[in-house]
Amino acid sequence: MPSGVTRTTLRHMTYFPPPAEELRFLDSELRQLDARRAQLLARRAWLITMLQQAVQPAPPVWPSRQAQPGPSARPEATAPGVQNVLLLLGGILLTIAAMVFTLVSWGHLGIAGRSLVLGAVTLAVLGAPVALLRRGLRSTAESVAGLGLALTVLDAYALHEVVFTAADGTTYAAAASTALAALWAAYGTALAALPGSATLRLPHPAALAVAQLPLVLWTIALGGGPLTVTAAVLLTTAFDAVVALRVSERPVRVVALVCGFGTGGWGVLAAGLLALGAAGPSAAARAAALLLLAAVIALGVARFAPRPGLATGMATTAALCAVAGPVGVLRVSVPGDWVVPACLACGIALLAAARGPAVVRRGVVLASGVVQAGAVLWAVPAVGVTLLGPVAWLRHIWAGAPADARAAVTADAFWPPYAVTVPLVLLAVAAVLATAVRGAERRPQALTAALTLTWAAVLVTPTALELPYLVGLLIQGLTVPALLAPALRGAAARTATGLALLTSLGLAFLSLATEPATLGVLASLTVVFAVAAWRGRQAPVSAAAALGWATALACAVGASAGWRPEIVALLVLVVPVAAALLAARLDDPVTTVTVEVTGAVAGFVAIALAVADPPLLALVLSLCGVIAAGTAVRPDRRDVGYAAVALFVLASWVRLAAWQVELPEAYTLPVTVPALLVGALRRRRDPASSSWTAYGPGLTVTLLPSLATAWSDVEWTRPLLLGAAGLLLTLLGARHRLRAPLVLGGSVLALVTLHELAPYLVQVTDALPRWVPPALAGLLLLALGATYEQRLRDVRRVREVLGRMN
């Protein structure tokens, strides 16, 4: 289509109204907007008026001063709350009045008057809620209904006091509670059935609360014993459970739940006490039947409970009650050593009986775990005595082999009763953990726990069975390599290594009973941990343990040979030497650090052993310095050189003290000479380093003690030598322009000179008149003041010269 035709067609298709019609349209729209604006303004004015009427302005406090505006007062209680409080107080007061009337004023009326007044008041009060409900006054009706229920209790009491005076109190209480529960339930149902009236919330929960008493009271009235009363309590619990699970009214369910927990706890506790106090199998069986009844009730609640948490808790309770019943029978039927294993067997059997919904199975498994945990806790004292009891042999070293393994661990402790079956219990729980836990997340933790329990069972077996002493040593000795042998990873490997260390400690203490056992055990532990470290089984820990046991073996060998402790120290030094040589060949930095730390500890042990003999102590310190110096040769251990120097200095000091040398220079010069050599090497490598850092420490170590000694020395030799040394240092400092030798040497030279000339200065001072010193001081001050500017210039020049020296 041609472009011109298209443009013409589109121009004629666009519609533009005439000016008159468009003006008419705009006027109409403006009128509508004015009408809408007027409507909104009227609504705004009405809202402002309502707000002004609702909030009145506060009157002025004083005519000449306007009151400050403050926050508006808020009601502290809601209207329904005030209503409920008033109704509750009214009901309580009316109930108290009725009680006073019944208990105090009852005797002023005859039998007919009593019956008429009490019956009329009760019927009137019970009938009043009907009219109140029809008028919509539900809260008032609840209060009046509560008063009526309380009056029925007073009616029952009045009937007992007037009509049924010869009746037994318990029997009458049972009958009255039954009648009241039925009456209150029927009353609530009747009110709910009336047309045009709402249901009251009070009668049915009150009836359920009273219904807790009849069965128990009837049982007591009929002469029932503790077993029968407990059965009645559990049956009441079953009734509460049914009501809580089947009734739709929330207040009734809440009351049933509270009453069910209360009576159920009472029943289970009573049944448990009866099972513990049973003297024979028949009494224990009856108590077990009660516990099984409680288990059935709890299991029923768990099966139909609407909430998973409640279902799991009830399933756990049911499983525990099911275990407690047979255990109570076994307690009086089997020997005491087998009670806990029997209980554990019942707990493990729960795992096979876990059926039903997931929440129920979870509760049963949880109950089984509780039983197994209790059995493990029962075994802990026996394991603790086995592990910690041998520490007592530190006070009876090489006193002789004990009678058996139990006597070896109970030298200063006691063995728990009925603990013969502890190994069986621990192994059973370990087997359950290793086989029953299948989840990928919990499987490693379960295997670690199973490993720990198996170790505890093996450890305690010789003690529990009273095996011979050497057999106990052998079992524990084989346990250590067994824990280090498997190629475990992660937490299991760390746990196995920790258990091996604990076993080795207990074994070492246990071996202190005899000399051969001590030597054999320490040698075996050294070899076992060394092999484990060589094979990479937790190498940092194993290597450190091997060196530690080697240190203990060196001490034991020296003691066995009858050597003095200071001689044994030389044998112990073999361990630091081996540690230093081994650390230089290791690639693992963690293992290297542990080996070096263990070697240092062994060195401290050697030093402690040699303290009593100064010459040997000096030798040990020197050897330790040699070991440290050899370690400092490595590029990554240069800092150990400081320790080597310190050890050499200490060795020289100890040797000088052993020779009874009292000259301080003999102690300080061995420090000064190496320090000056190190300073010279540092200055050669770093010419920019300060002379104070390079030479200051070394010079100070000798000059200060010598100066202090020379100040009180009456001879002339030391001051002369010290002065000569100060002069030499001053000249060297001036020659090489070093600040530290110049200042230290000049200071020492000046102080020594002052010390030597002090007696003559004192004599001159005594010979002069007393006015001469002040006059000389005044002349000096005048001279200094006259040449002040020149002196300042000279001081600045000296400071610049000293600065350029460095």
Short mmCIF file of C-alpha atoms in Angstrom, two decimals, residues 347-633:
data_model
loop_
_atom_site.label_atom_id
_atom_site.label_comp_id
_atom_site.label_asym_id
_atom_site.label_seq_id
_atom_site.Cartn_x
_atom_site.Cartn_y
_atom_site.Cartn_z
CA GLY A 347 16.76 -54.23 78.56
CA ILE A 348 18.45 -55.77 75.51
CA ALA A 349 15.35 -57.90 74.87
CA LEU A 350 13.38 -54.68 74.48
CA LEU A 351 15.23 -54.03 71.22
CA ALA A 352 13.78 -57.23 69.75
CA ALA A 353 10.31 -56.33 71.06
CA ALA A 354 10.27 -52.86 69.50
CA ARG A 355 7.22 -53.00 67.22
CA GLY A 356 4.46 -50.65 66.15
CA PRO A 357 4.60 -47.03 65.05
CA ALA A 358 7.89 -45.19 64.79
CA VAL A 359 7.26 -43.08 67.91
CA VAL A 360 6.55 -46.20 69.95
CA ARG A 361 9.65 -47.96 68.66
CA ARG A 362 11.71 -44.89 69.44
CA GLY A 363 10.45 -44.91 73.04
CA VAL A 364 11.22 -48.62 73.46
CA VAL A 365 14.74 -48.14 72.09
CA LEU A 366 15.22 -45.19 74.43
CA ALA A 367 14.14 -47.31 77.39
CA SER A 368 16.60 -50.02 76.35
CA GLY A 369 19.34 -47.39 76.21
CA VAL A 370 18.43 -46.19 79.70
CA VAL A 371 18.70 -49.73 81.08
CA GLN A 372 22.05 -50.31 79.38
CA ALA A 373 23.38 -46.96 80.57
CA GLY A 374 22.37 -47.84 84.12
CA ALA A 375 24.21 -51.15 83.86
CA VAL A 376 27.34 -49.37 82.60
CA LEU A 377 27.18 -46.86 85.45
CA TRP A 378 26.93 -49.77 87.89
CA ALA A 379 30.19 -51.14 86.43
CA VAL A 380 32.11 -47.83 86.59
CA PRO A 381 33.32 -48.19 90.24
CA ALA A 382 34.94 -51.54 89.52
CA VAL A 383 36.71 -50.15 86.45
CA GLY A 384 37.85 -47.10 88.42
CA VAL A 385 39.33 -49.24 91.21
CA THR A 386 41.12 -51.41 88.64
CA LEU A 387 42.58 -48.39 86.87
CA LEU A 388 43.45 -46.12 89.80
CA GLY A 389 44.06 -48.60 92.61
CA PRO A 390 47.62 -49.53 91.52
CA VAL A 391 48.76 -45.94 92.18
CA ALA A 392 49.07 -47.00 95.84
CA TRP A 393 52.16 -49.06 94.93
CA LEU A 394 54.16 -45.82 94.73
CA ARG A 395 54.38 -46.06 98.53
CA HIS A 396 55.28 -49.78 98.49
CA ILE A 397 57.72 -50.08 95.60
CA TRP A 398 59.10 -53.62 95.21
CA ALA A 399 57.39 -54.76 98.40
CA GLY A 400 56.53 -58.16 96.94
CA ALA A 401 53.96 -59.73 94.64
CA PRO A 402 50.35 -59.61 95.93
CA ALA A 403 48.16 -62.68 96.28
CA ASP A 404 46.07 -62.05 93.14
CA ALA A 405 45.02 -59.36 90.72
CA ARG A 406 42.26 -58.08 93.01
CA ALA A 407 44.65 -57.71 95.93
CA ALA A 408 47.02 -55.83 93.66
CA VAL A 409 44.47 -53.09 92.90
CA THR A 410 42.89 -52.93 96.37
CA ALA A 411 46.00 -52.19 98.42
CA ASP A 412 44.47 -48.92 99.61
CA ALA A 413 40.94 -49.31 98.18
CA PHE A 414 37.93 -51.64 98.44
CA TRP A 415 36.27 -53.78 95.81
CA PRO A 416 32.58 -53.02 95.09
CA PRO A 417 30.14 -55.79 96.07
CA TYR A 418 28.53 -58.06 93.47
CA ALA A 419 31.01 -56.91 90.82
CA VAL A 420 32.08 -60.32 89.52
CA THR A 421 29.88 -60.00 86.45
CA VAL A 422 31.13 -56.53 85.46
CA PRO A 423 33.09 -57.82 82.41
CA LEU A 424 30.02 -59.65 81.12
CA VAL A 425 27.87 -56.54 81.44
CA LEU A 426 30.39 -54.34 79.64
CA LEU A 427 30.87 -56.84 76.82
CA ALA A 428 27.11 -57.23 76.35
CA VAL A 429 26.57 -53.49 76.02
CA ALA A 430 29.55 -53.23 73.65
CA ALA A 431 28.08 -55.99 71.46
CA VAL A 432 24.73 -54.20 71.31
CA LEU A 433 26.37 -50.91 70.31
CA ALA A 434 28.46 -52.61 67.64
CA THR A 435 25.55 -54.52 66.08
CA ALA A 436 22.36 -52.56 66.76
CA VAL A 437 23.37 -49.05 65.67
CA ARG A 438 23.11 -48.88 61.89
CA GLY A 439 22.80 -45.17 61.05
CA ALA A 440 25.66 -43.67 59.09
CA GLU A 441 25.79 -40.64 61.42
CA ARG A 442 25.83 -42.55 64.72
CA ARG A 443 27.76 -45.60 63.62
CA PRO A 444 31.26 -44.15 64.28
CA GLN A 445 30.29 -42.94 67.76
CA ALA A 446 28.73 -46.32 68.55
CA LEU A 447 31.87 -48.18 67.44
CA THR A 448 34.05 -45.88 69.54
CA ALA A 449 31.85 -46.48 72.59
CA ALA A 450 31.92 -50.23 71.92
CA LEU A 451 35.73 -50.14 71.75
CA THR A 452 35.90 -48.30 75.08
CA LEU A 453 33.53 -50.73 76.79
CA THR A 454 35.44 -53.73 75.43
CA TRP A 455 38.69 -52.25 76.73
CA ALA A 456 37.11 -51.71 80.16
CA ALA A 457 35.84 -55.31 80.21
CA VAL A 458 39.28 -56.71 79.37
CA LEU A 459 40.93 -54.43 81.92
CA VAL A 460 38.63 -55.44 84.78
CA THR A 461 38.45 -59.16 84.02
CA PRO A 462 41.55 -60.27 86.03
CA THR A 463 40.44 -58.20 89.00
CA ALA A 464 36.84 -59.39 88.92
CA LEU A 465 37.79 -63.05 88.59
CA GLU A 466 40.70 -62.81 91.09
CA LEU A 467 43.19 -64.20 88.60
CA PRO A 468 46.88 -64.50 89.55
CA TYR A 469 48.95 -61.35 89.66
CA LEU A 470 51.17 -62.31 86.73
CA VAL A 471 48.10 -63.18 84.61
CA GLY A 472 46.71 -59.71 85.28
CA LEU A 473 49.99 -58.15 84.19
CA LEU A 474 50.03 -60.28 81.05
CA ILE A 475 46.44 -59.39 80.08
CA GLN A 476 47.01 -55.68 80.51
CA GLY A 477 50.36 -55.94 78.76
CA LEU A 478 48.74 -57.59 75.73
CA THR A 479 45.97 -54.99 75.72
CA VAL A 480 48.40 -52.17 74.90
CA PRO A 481 49.69 -53.57 71.57
CA ALA A 482 46.18 -54.79 70.73
CA LEU A 483 44.92 -51.21 70.96
CA LEU A 484 47.84 -49.87 68.91
CA ALA A 485 47.81 -52.59 66.26
CA PRO A 486 44.55 -51.97 64.30
CA ALA A 487 44.71 -49.47 61.46
CA LEU A 488 41.91 -47.29 62.82
CA ARG A 489 41.16 -43.79 61.62
CA GLY A 490 39.68 -40.61 63.01
CA ALA A 491 38.12 -40.61 66.46
CA ALA A 492 38.46 -44.39 66.85
CA ALA A 493 42.24 -44.21 66.37
CA ARG A 494 42.58 -41.36 68.85
CA THR A 495 40.40 -43.22 71.35
CA ALA A 496 42.42 -46.41 70.99
CA THR A 497 45.68 -44.53 71.53
CA GLY A 498 44.32 -42.78 74.60
CA LEU A 499 43.12 -46.10 76.02
CA ALA A 500 46.55 -47.62 75.33
CA LEU A 501 48.19 -44.79 77.29
CA LEU A 502 45.79 -45.28 80.22
CA THR A 503 46.42 -49.01 80.20
CA SER A 504 50.18 -48.49 80.12
CA LEU A 505 49.99 -46.15 83.13
CA GLY A 506 47.95 -48.64 85.15
CA LEU A 507 50.25 -51.45 84.09
CA ALA A 508 53.34 -49.49 85.10
CA PHE A 509 51.93 -48.75 88.54
CA LEU A 510 50.80 -52.34 88.93
CA SER A 511 54.28 -53.61 88.08
CA LEU A 512 55.86 -51.68 90.95
CA ALA A 513 55.09 -54.59 93.26
CA THR A 514 58.20 -56.54 92.17
CA GLU A 515 61.52 -55.57 90.61
CA PRO A 516 61.45 -58.04 87.67
CA ALA A 517 57.90 -57.01 86.79
CA THR A 518 58.87 -53.34 86.78
CA LEU A 519 61.86 -53.84 84.50
CA GLY A 520 60.01 -56.16 82.15
CA VAL A 521 56.92 -53.98 81.89
CA LEU A 522 58.84 -50.75 81.30
CA ALA A 523 61.04 -52.37 78.66
CA SER A 524 58.00 -53.88 76.94
CA LEU A 525 56.12 -50.57 76.94
CA THR A 526 59.12 -48.78 75.46
CA VAL A 527 59.39 -51.29 72.64
CA VAL A 528 55.64 -51.44 71.95
CA PHE A 529 55.21 -47.68 71.66
CA ALA A 530 58.40 -47.34 69.64
CA VAL A 531 57.15 -49.93 67.15
CA ALA A 532 53.77 -48.22 67.01
CA ALA A 533 55.44 -44.88 66.28
CA TRP A 534 57.62 -46.46 63.60
CA ARG A 535 54.53 -47.96 61.93
CA GLY A 536 52.69 -44.64 62.03
CA ARG A 537 50.07 -45.51 64.67
CA GLN A 538 49.39 -42.03 66.07
CA ALA A 539 53.12 -41.31 65.77
CA PRO A 540 53.22 -38.06 67.81
CA VAL A 541 51.72 -39.70 70.88
CA SER A 542 53.40 -43.07 70.45
CA ALA A 543 56.88 -41.58 70.00
CA ALA A 544 56.51 -39.37 73.06
CA ALA A 545 55.22 -42.32 75.10
CA ALA A 546 58.15 -44.49 73.99
CA LEU A 547 60.65 -41.87 75.12
CA GLY A 548 58.79 -41.36 78.38
CA TRP A 549 58.81 -45.06 79.20
CA ALA A 550 62.48 -45.21 78.20
CA THR A 551 63.17 -42.53 80.79
CA ALA A 552 61.30 -44.52 83.41
CA LEU A 553 63.20 -47.67 82.37
CA ALA A 554 66.55 -45.89 82.79
CA CYS A 555 65.58 -44.84 86.31
CA ALA A 556 64.41 -48.36 87.14
CA VAL A 557 67.61 -49.93 85.79
CA GLY A 558 69.73 -47.56 87.84
CA ALA A 559 67.71 -48.26 90.97
CA SER A 560 67.94 -52.01 90.33
CA ALA A 561 71.72 -51.75 89.97
CA GLY A 562 71.97 -49.82 93.23
CA TRP A 563 73.38 -46.69 91.68
CA ARG A 564 73.13 -43.31 93.28
CA PRO A 565 70.58 -40.89 91.75
CA GLU A 566 73.30 -38.64 90.31
CA ILE A 567 74.81 -41.65 88.50
CA VAL A 568 71.38 -42.63 87.24
CA ALA A 569 71.09 -39.12 85.77
CA LEU A 570 73.91 -39.94 83.35
CA LEU A 571 71.96 -42.98 82.16
CA VAL A 572 68.80 -40.93 81.76
CA LEU A 573 70.66 -38.54 79.45
CA VAL A 574 70.62 -41.29 76.83
CA VAL A 575 66.95 -40.42 76.23
CA PRO A 576 67.53 -36.72 75.30
CA VAL A 577 70.37 -37.81 73.01
CA ALA A 578 68.09 -40.31 71.28
CA ALA A 579 65.33 -37.71 71.06
CA ALA A 580 67.66 -35.14 69.47
CA LEU A 581 68.96 -37.66 66.92
CA LEU A 582 65.46 -38.91 66.14
CA ALA A 583 63.98 -35.42 65.76
CA ALA A 584 66.61 -34.52 63.16
CA ARG A 585 65.38 -37.40 60.95
CA LEU A 586 61.62 -36.93 61.25
CA ASP A 587 59.52 -35.31 58.56
CA ASP A 588 56.31 -34.78 60.53
CA PRO A 589 56.53 -31.43 62.36
CA VAL A 590 54.03 -32.50 65.07
CA THR A 591 55.95 -35.68 65.86
CA THR A 592 59.18 -33.70 65.87
CA VAL A 593 57.85 -31.27 68.46
CA THR A 594 56.51 -34.02 70.73
CA VAL A 595 59.81 -35.91 70.55
CA GLU A 596 61.82 -32.79 71.37
CA VAL A 597 59.54 -31.83 74.26
CA THR A 598 59.75 -35.35 75.70
CA GLY A 599 63.54 -35.25 75.38
CA ALA A 600 63.64 -31.91 77.19
CA VAL A 601 61.51 -33.33 79.99
CA ALA A 602 63.91 -36.28 80.28
CA GLY A 603 66.77 -33.79 80.50
CA PHE A 604 65.05 -32.00 83.37
CA VAL A 605 64.59 -35.37 85.10
CA ALA A 606 68.33 -36.01 84.78
CA ILE A 607 69.11 -32.56 86.20
CA ALA A 608 66.74 -33.19 89.12
CA LEU A 609 68.42 -36.52 89.86
CA ALA A 610 71.89 -34.90 89.91
CA VAL A 611 71.06 -31.95 92.16
CA ALA A 612 72.54 -33.57 95.26
CA ASP A 613 76.04 -33.83 93.72
CA PRO A 614 77.33 -30.46 92.32
CA PRO A 615 80.22 -31.88 90.27
CA LEU A 616 77.96 -34.39 88.56
CA LEU A 617 75.29 -31.74 88.22
CA ALA A 618 77.80 -29.56 86.35
CA LEU A 619 78.59 -32.52 84.10
CA VAL A 620 74.90 -33.20 83.44
CA LEU A 621 74.29 -29.54 82.64
CA SER A 622 77.22 -29.53 80.27
CA LEU A 623 75.97 -32.64 78.51
CA CYS A 624 72.52 -31.11 78.22
CA GLY A 625 74.16 -28.02 76.74
CA VAL A 626 75.97 -30.20 74.20
CA ILE A 627 72.65 -31.83 73.22
CA ALA A 628 71.01 -28.42 72.88
CA ALA A 629 73.92 -27.11 70.84
CA GLY A 630 73.67 -30.09 68.53
CA THR A 631 69.97 -29.39 68.08
CA ALA A 632 70.70 -25.70 67.35
CA VAL A 633 72.80 -26.74 64.35
#
